[in-house]
XYZ file of C-alpha atoms in Angstrom:
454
model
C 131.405 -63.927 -5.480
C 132.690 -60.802 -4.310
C 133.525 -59.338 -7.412
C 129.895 -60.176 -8.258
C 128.452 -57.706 -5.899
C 131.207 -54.848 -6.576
C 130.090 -54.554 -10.151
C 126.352 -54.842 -9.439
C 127.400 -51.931 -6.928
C 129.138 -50.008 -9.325
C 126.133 -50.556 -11.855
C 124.168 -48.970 -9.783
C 126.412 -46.105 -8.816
C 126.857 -45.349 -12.235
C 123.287 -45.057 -12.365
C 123.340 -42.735 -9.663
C 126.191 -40.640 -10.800
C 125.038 -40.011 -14.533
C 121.195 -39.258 -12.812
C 123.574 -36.515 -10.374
C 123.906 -34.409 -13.535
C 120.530 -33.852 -14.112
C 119.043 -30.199 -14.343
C 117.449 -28.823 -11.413
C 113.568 -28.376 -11.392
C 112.856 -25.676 -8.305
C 109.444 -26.010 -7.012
C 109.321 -21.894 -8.100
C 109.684 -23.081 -12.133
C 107.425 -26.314 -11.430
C 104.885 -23.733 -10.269
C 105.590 -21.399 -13.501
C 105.496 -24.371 -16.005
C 102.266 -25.936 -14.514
C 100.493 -22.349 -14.513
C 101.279 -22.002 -18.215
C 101.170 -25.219 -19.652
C 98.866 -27.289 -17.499
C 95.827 -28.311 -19.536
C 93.169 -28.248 -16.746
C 94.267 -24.707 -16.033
C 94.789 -23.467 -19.649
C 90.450 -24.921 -20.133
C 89.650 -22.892 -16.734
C 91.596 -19.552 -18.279
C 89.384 -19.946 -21.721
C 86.307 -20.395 -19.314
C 87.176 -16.869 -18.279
C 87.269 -15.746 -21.581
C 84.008 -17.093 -22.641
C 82.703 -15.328 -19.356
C 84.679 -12.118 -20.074
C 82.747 -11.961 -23.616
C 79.339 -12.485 -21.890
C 79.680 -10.064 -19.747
C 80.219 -7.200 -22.900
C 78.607 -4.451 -24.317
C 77.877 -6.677 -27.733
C 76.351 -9.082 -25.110
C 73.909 -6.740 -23.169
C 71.388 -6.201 -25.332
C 71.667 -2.163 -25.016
C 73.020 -2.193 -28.167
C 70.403 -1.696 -31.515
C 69.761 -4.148 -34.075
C 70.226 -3.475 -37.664
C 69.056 -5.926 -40.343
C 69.742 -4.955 -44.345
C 66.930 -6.900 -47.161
C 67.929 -6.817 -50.723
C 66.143 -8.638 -53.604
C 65.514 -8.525 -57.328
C 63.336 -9.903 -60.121
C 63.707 -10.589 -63.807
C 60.754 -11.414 -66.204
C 60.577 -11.667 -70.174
C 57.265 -11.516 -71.683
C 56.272 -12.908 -75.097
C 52.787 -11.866 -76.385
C 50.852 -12.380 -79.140
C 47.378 -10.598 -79.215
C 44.818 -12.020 -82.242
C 41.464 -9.150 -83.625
C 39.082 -11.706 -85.165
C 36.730 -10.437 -87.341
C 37.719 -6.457 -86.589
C 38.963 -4.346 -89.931
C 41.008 -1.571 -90.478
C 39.320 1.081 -91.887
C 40.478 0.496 -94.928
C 38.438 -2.861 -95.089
C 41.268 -5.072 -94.581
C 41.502 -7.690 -91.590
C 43.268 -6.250 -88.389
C 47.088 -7.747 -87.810
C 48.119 -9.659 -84.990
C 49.503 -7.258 -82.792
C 53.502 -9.311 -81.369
C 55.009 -8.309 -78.327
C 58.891 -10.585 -78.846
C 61.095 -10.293 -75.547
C 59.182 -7.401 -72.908
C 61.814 -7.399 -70.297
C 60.495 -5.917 -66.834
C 63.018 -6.089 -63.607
C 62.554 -5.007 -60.352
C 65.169 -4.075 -57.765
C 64.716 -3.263 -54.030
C 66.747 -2.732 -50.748
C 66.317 -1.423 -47.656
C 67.332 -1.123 -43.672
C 65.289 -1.696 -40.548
C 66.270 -0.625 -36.915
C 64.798 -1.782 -33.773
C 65.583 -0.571 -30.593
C 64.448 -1.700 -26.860
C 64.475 1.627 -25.482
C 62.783 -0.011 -22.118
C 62.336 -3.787 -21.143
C 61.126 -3.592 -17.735
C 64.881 -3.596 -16.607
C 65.588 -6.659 -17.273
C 68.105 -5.697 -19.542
C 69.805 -4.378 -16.786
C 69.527 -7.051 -14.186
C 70.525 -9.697 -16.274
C 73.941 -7.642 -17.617
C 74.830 -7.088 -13.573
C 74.124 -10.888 -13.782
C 76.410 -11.240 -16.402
C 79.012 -9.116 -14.487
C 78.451 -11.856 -11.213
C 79.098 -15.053 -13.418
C 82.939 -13.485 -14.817
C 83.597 -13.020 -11.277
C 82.129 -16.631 -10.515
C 84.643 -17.878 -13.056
C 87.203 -16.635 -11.970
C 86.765 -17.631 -8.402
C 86.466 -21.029 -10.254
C 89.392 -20.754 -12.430
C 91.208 -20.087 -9.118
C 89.806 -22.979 -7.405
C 91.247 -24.927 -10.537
C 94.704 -23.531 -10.127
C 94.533 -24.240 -6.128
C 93.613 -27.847 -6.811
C 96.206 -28.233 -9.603
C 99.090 -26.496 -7.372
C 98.173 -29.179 -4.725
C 98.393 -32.105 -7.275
C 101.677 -30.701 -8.159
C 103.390 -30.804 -4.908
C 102.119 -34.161 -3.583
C 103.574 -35.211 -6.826
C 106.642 -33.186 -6.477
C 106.941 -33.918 -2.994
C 106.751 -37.617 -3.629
C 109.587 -37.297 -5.835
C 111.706 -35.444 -2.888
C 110.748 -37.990 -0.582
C 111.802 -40.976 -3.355
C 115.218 -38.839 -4.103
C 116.239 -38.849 -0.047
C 114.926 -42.369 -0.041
C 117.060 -43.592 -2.990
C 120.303 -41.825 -1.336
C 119.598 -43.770 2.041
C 119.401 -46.671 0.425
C 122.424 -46.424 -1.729
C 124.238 -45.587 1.660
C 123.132 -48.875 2.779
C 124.226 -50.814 -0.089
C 127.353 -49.690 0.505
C 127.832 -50.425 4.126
C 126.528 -53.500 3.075
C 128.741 -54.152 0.131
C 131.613 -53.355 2.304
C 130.754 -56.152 5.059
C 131.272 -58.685 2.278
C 134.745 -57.446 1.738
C 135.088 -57.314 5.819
C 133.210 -61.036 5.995
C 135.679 -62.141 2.920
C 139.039 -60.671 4.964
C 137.921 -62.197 8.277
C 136.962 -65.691 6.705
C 140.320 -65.727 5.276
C 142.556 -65.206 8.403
C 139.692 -67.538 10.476
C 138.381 -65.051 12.392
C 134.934 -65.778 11.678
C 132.435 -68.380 9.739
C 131.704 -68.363 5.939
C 127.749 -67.469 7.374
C 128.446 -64.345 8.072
C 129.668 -63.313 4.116
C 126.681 -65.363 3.358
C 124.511 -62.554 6.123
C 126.250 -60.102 4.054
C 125.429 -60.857 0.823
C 121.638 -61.448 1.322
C 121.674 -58.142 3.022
C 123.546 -56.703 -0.292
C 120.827 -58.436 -2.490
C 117.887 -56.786 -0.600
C 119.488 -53.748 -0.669
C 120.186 -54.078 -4.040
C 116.389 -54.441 -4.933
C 114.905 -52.231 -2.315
C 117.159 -50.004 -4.017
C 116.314 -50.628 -7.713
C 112.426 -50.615 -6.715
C 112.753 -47.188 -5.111
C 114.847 -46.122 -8.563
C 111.562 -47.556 -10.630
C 109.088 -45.439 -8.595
C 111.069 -42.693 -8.776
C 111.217 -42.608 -12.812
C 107.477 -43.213 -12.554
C 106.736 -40.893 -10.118
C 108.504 -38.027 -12.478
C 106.836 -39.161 -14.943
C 103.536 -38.048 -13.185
C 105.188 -34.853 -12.669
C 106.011 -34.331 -16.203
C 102.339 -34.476 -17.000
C 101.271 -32.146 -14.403
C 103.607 -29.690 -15.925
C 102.856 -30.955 -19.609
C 106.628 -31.554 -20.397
C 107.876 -34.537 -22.548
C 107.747 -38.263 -20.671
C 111.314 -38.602 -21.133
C 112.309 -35.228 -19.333
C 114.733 -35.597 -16.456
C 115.590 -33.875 -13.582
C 116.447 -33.536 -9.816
C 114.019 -31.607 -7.500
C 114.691 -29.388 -4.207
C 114.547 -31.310 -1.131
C 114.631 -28.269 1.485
C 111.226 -27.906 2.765
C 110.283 -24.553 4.582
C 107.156 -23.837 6.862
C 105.622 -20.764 7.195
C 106.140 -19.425 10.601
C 103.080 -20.190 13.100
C 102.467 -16.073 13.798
C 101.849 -16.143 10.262
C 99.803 -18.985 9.445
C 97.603 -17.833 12.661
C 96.578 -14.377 10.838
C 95.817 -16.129 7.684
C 93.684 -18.537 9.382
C 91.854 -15.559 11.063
C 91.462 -14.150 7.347
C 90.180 -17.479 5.896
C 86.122 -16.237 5.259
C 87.855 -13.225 3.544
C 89.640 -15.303 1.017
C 88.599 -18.875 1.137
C 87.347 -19.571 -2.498
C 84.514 -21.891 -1.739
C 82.797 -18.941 0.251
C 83.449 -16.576 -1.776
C 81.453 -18.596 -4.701
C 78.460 -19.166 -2.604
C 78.814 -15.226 -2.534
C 78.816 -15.045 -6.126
C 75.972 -17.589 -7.060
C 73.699 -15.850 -3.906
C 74.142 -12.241 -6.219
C 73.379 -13.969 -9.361
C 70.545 -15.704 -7.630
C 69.249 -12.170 -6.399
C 69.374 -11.023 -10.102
C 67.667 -13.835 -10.817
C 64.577 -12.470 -9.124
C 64.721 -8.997 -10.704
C 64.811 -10.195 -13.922
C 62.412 -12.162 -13.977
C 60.049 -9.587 -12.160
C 60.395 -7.417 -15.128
C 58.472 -9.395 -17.091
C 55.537 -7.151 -14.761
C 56.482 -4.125 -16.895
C 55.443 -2.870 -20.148
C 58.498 -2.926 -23.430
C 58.675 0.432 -25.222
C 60.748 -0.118 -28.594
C 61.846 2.199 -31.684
C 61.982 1.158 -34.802
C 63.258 2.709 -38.235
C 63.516 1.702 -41.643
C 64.528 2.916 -45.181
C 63.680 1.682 -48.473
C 64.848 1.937 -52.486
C 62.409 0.241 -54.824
C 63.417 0.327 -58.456
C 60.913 -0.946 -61.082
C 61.536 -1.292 -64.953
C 58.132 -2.492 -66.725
C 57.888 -3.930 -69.786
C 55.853 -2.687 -73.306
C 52.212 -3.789 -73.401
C 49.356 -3.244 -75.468
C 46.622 -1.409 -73.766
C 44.855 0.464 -76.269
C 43.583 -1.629 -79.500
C 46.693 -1.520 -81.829
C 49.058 0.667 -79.512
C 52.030 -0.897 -77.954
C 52.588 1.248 -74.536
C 56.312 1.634 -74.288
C 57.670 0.344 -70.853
C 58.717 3.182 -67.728
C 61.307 3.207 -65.189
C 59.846 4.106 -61.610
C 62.038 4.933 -58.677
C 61.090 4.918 -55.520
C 62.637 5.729 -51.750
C 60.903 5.522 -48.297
C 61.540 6.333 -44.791
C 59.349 5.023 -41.892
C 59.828 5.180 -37.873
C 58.085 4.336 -35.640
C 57.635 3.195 -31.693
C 55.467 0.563 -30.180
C 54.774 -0.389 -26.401
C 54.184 -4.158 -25.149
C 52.548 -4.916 -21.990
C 51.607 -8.575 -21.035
C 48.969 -7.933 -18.779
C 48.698 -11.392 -18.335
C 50.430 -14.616 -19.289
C 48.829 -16.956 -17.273
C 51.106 -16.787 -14.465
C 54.293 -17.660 -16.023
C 56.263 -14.730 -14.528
C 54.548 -15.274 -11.370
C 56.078 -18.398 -11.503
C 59.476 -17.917 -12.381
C 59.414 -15.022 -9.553
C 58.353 -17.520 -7.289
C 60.754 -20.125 -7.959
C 63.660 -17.551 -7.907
C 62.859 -16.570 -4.808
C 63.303 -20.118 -3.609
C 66.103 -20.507 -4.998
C 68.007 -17.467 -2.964
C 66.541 -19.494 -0.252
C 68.258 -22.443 -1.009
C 71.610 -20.328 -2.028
C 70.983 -18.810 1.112
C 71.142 -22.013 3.011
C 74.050 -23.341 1.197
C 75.770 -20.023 1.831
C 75.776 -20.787 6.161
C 76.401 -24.814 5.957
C 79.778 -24.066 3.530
C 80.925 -21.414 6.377
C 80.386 -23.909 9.152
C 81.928 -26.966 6.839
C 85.357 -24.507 5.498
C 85.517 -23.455 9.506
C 85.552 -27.151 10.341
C 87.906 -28.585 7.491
C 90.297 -25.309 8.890
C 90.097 -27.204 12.572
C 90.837 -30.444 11.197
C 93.728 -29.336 8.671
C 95.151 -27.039 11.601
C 95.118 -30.141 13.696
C 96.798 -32.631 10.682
C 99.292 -30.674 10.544
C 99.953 -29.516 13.731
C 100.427 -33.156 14.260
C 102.346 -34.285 11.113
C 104.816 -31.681 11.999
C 105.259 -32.649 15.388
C 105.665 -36.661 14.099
C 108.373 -35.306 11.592
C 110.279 -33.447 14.650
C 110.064 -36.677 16.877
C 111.313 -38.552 13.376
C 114.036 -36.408 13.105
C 115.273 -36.974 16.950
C 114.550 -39.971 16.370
C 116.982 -40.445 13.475
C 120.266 -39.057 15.778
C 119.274 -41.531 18.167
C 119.480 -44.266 15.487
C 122.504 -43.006 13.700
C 124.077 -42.717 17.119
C 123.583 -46.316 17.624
C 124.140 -47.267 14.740
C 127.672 -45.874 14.808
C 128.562 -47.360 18.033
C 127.363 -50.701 17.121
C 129.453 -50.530 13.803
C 132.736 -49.498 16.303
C 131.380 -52.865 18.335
C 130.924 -54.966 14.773
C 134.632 -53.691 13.996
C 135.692 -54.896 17.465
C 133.840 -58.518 17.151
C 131.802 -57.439 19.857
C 128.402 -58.003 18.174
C 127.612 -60.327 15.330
C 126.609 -59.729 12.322
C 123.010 -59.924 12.723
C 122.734 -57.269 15.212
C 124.991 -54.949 13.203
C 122.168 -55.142 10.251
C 119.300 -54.631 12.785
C 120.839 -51.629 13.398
C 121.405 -50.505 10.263
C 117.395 -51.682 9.375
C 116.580 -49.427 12.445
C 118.506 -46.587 10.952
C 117.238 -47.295 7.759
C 113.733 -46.840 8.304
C 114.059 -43.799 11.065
C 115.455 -41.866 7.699
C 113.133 -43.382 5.374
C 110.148 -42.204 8.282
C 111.761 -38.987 8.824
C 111.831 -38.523 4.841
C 107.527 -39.360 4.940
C 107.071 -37.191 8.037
C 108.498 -34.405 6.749
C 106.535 -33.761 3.171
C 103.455 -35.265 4.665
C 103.696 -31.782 7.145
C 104.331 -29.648 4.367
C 101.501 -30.842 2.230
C 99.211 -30.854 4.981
C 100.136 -27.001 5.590
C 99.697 -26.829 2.124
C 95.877 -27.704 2.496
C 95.459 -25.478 5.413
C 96.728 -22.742 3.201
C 94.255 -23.477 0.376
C 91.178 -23.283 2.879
C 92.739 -20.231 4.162
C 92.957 -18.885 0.547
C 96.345 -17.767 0.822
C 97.692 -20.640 -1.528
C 98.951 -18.366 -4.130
C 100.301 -15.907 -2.042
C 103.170 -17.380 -0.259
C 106.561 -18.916 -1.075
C 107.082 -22.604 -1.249
């Protein structure tokens, strides 16, 4: 039975080793790799480039428009012309007078050039407007990138936390693997009952599974990460466990920064200048349009032979002709039955309502800052009472496995230990990522995610 165990043991060992030599993934590259290969932030980056075109020249409408017409026409002309009863002068009858094959063409091209010299300035408005919404996507690109960065480290996080688990666990397989060899040498020489190897080896078989669950999740769980990175399934790898805080003086003067930088109020910012814009534009539509417009024109025509005067074929002619034309108009819509007085109207309204929105995200990011502060002002205190908390159980722990050696306490107690030491690690291991994501969150609202180390 004992041998049973030790190669179950060793299975899992070997496991462990061969999963020891696996390349290190820092949280430093995780961050690179996600930032150029995550597909939710490579969409967000073209959104900036679909907002970085907008906002051009070619997309202002300052620029002139130039249009070029071209056409051409082909006819062939067969004629036969009839003189009943008409003589020539000598007496006899008049001929028929045939026209076979009159080709006439006609070729023509020109260009036309319209300028809005003046639109009321709404031309202007709108390409300011233009200028707001890149900066609006960018603030939401960001936001994108904040989001993501969070997803990655409660995902890489999770795998830290399943990594310490898996190691605490494989510790207690083997304390428990070597009680069976204690329990078999004991039973031998009749210092003890054949229920205490059997204690041992249930103990070995939960630790055995607790430890092959915590191996499944694990895989699974870096498989997550793998996607959040966009890296093959099958990649494998070890992660940093060493978790660093930012020092309190620190996170105190980014918290007093926070309306500077947080990205949520800086896009009501953004959508309450668009929303101004908004208005201008669509009070131009008060004000008169004064446009230019040029053109220039090549006519070619090449008529045909035709009979004109009785008898006489008129040869065809060629006829060339160019023209130049400009020429400015002025619009004014003195009234479209309040359409623009509308839209003013409603714009208005609407920086009302951005307005609005503008003070109740303020009071909800200075809120969501309290409560983060307080989450993890309280996580990290819960993972610095876990961690005294674990030397008090591994203290115990170690005298009660001097007073198992001894035959002082039984079996039983010696595992209730060990459980107690078990799960102060396994709580200490929680305690101690669930701080540093919830710092994490406090730094996002702060918007000093991307600025600081990890």
């Amino acid at each position: 039975m004992i041998k049973t165990y030790i190669a179950a043991f060793s299975l899992l060992f070997l496991t462990v080793g061969l999963s020891a030599q696996e390349k290190k993934l820092s949280k430093e590259e995780a961050v690179r790799l996600t930032l150029e290969n995550n597909f939710g932030i490579q969409v967000a980056g073209n959104q900036v480039k679909i907002a970085d075109n907008n906002q051009g020249i070619l997309n202002s409408g300052y620029l002139p428009s130039l249009t070029g017409t071209a056409g051409a026409n082909y006819n062939d002309l067969n004629s036969s012309t009839a003189y009943p009863d008409q003589f020539n002068t000598d007496g006899t009858p008049r001929e028929d007078l045939e026209i076979d094959h009159a080709e006439s063409q006609s070729f023509n091209g020109g260009l036309n050039l319209n300028y809005t010299l003046f639109d009321g300035l709404g031309r202007l408005y709108n390409y300011k407007r233009l200028k707001e919404q890149y900066q609006l996507t960018e603030l939401q690109a960001r936001e994108t990138i904040e989001n993501t960065l969070l997803q990655l480290f409660s995902i890489y996080f999770e795998v830290a936390r399943l990594t310490e688990n898996e190691n605490v666990l494989k510790q207690a397989l083997e304390i428990s693997t070597d009680r069976i060899t204690r329990a078999e040498y004991s039973f031998e020489y009749g210092q003890n009952t054949k229920l205490d190897i059997l204690n041992a080896q249930v103990d070995v078989t939960n630790d055995s599974i607790n430890l092959l669950n915590t191996k499944q999740q694990l895989a699974n769980t870096k498989r997550d990460l793998n996607v959040v990175v966009n890296q093959s399934l099958s990649e494998n790898f070890q992660v940093d466990t060493i978790v660093r805080f930012v020092p309190r003086l620190q996170l105190d003067e980014l918290i007093g920064q926070a309306k500077e930088n947080n990205v949520t109020i800086l896009q009501t910012e953004r959508n309450l200048a668009i929303n101004e814009y908004d208005i201008k534009v669509n009070r131009s539509g008060y004000l008169p349009t004064i446009g230019l417009t040029g053109s220039y024109g090549w006519n070619l025509n090449q008529s045909a032979p035709n009979s004109f005067l009785p008898g006489q074929v008129i040869p065809g002619s060629n006829r060339t002709s160019l023209t130049l034309g400009l020429g400015a108009s002025l619009t004014w819509n003195l009234f479209d039955g309040g359409r623009t007085t509308t839209l003013v109207k409603n714009s208005k309204i609407a920086y009302e309502n951005q307005e609005l929105q503008q003070e109740q995200v303020a009071i909800e990011v200075d809120r969501d800052i309290l409560n983060a502060l307080a989450s993890y002002e309280n996580r990290l205190t819960v993972y610095q009472i876990q961690e005294q908390n674990v030397l008090t159980n591994q203290n115990n722990f170690e005298r009660s496995k001097e007073q198992f050696q001894l035959g002082r306490i039984t079996s039983i107690e010696f595992r209730q230990a060990q459980i107690n030491l078990l799960n102060a690690q396994t709580n200490k291991n929680l305690a101690k990522y669930d701080a540093k994501l919830a710092e994490l969150q406090l730094l996002q609202l702060t918007g000093q995610l991307l600025n600081v180390e990890f």
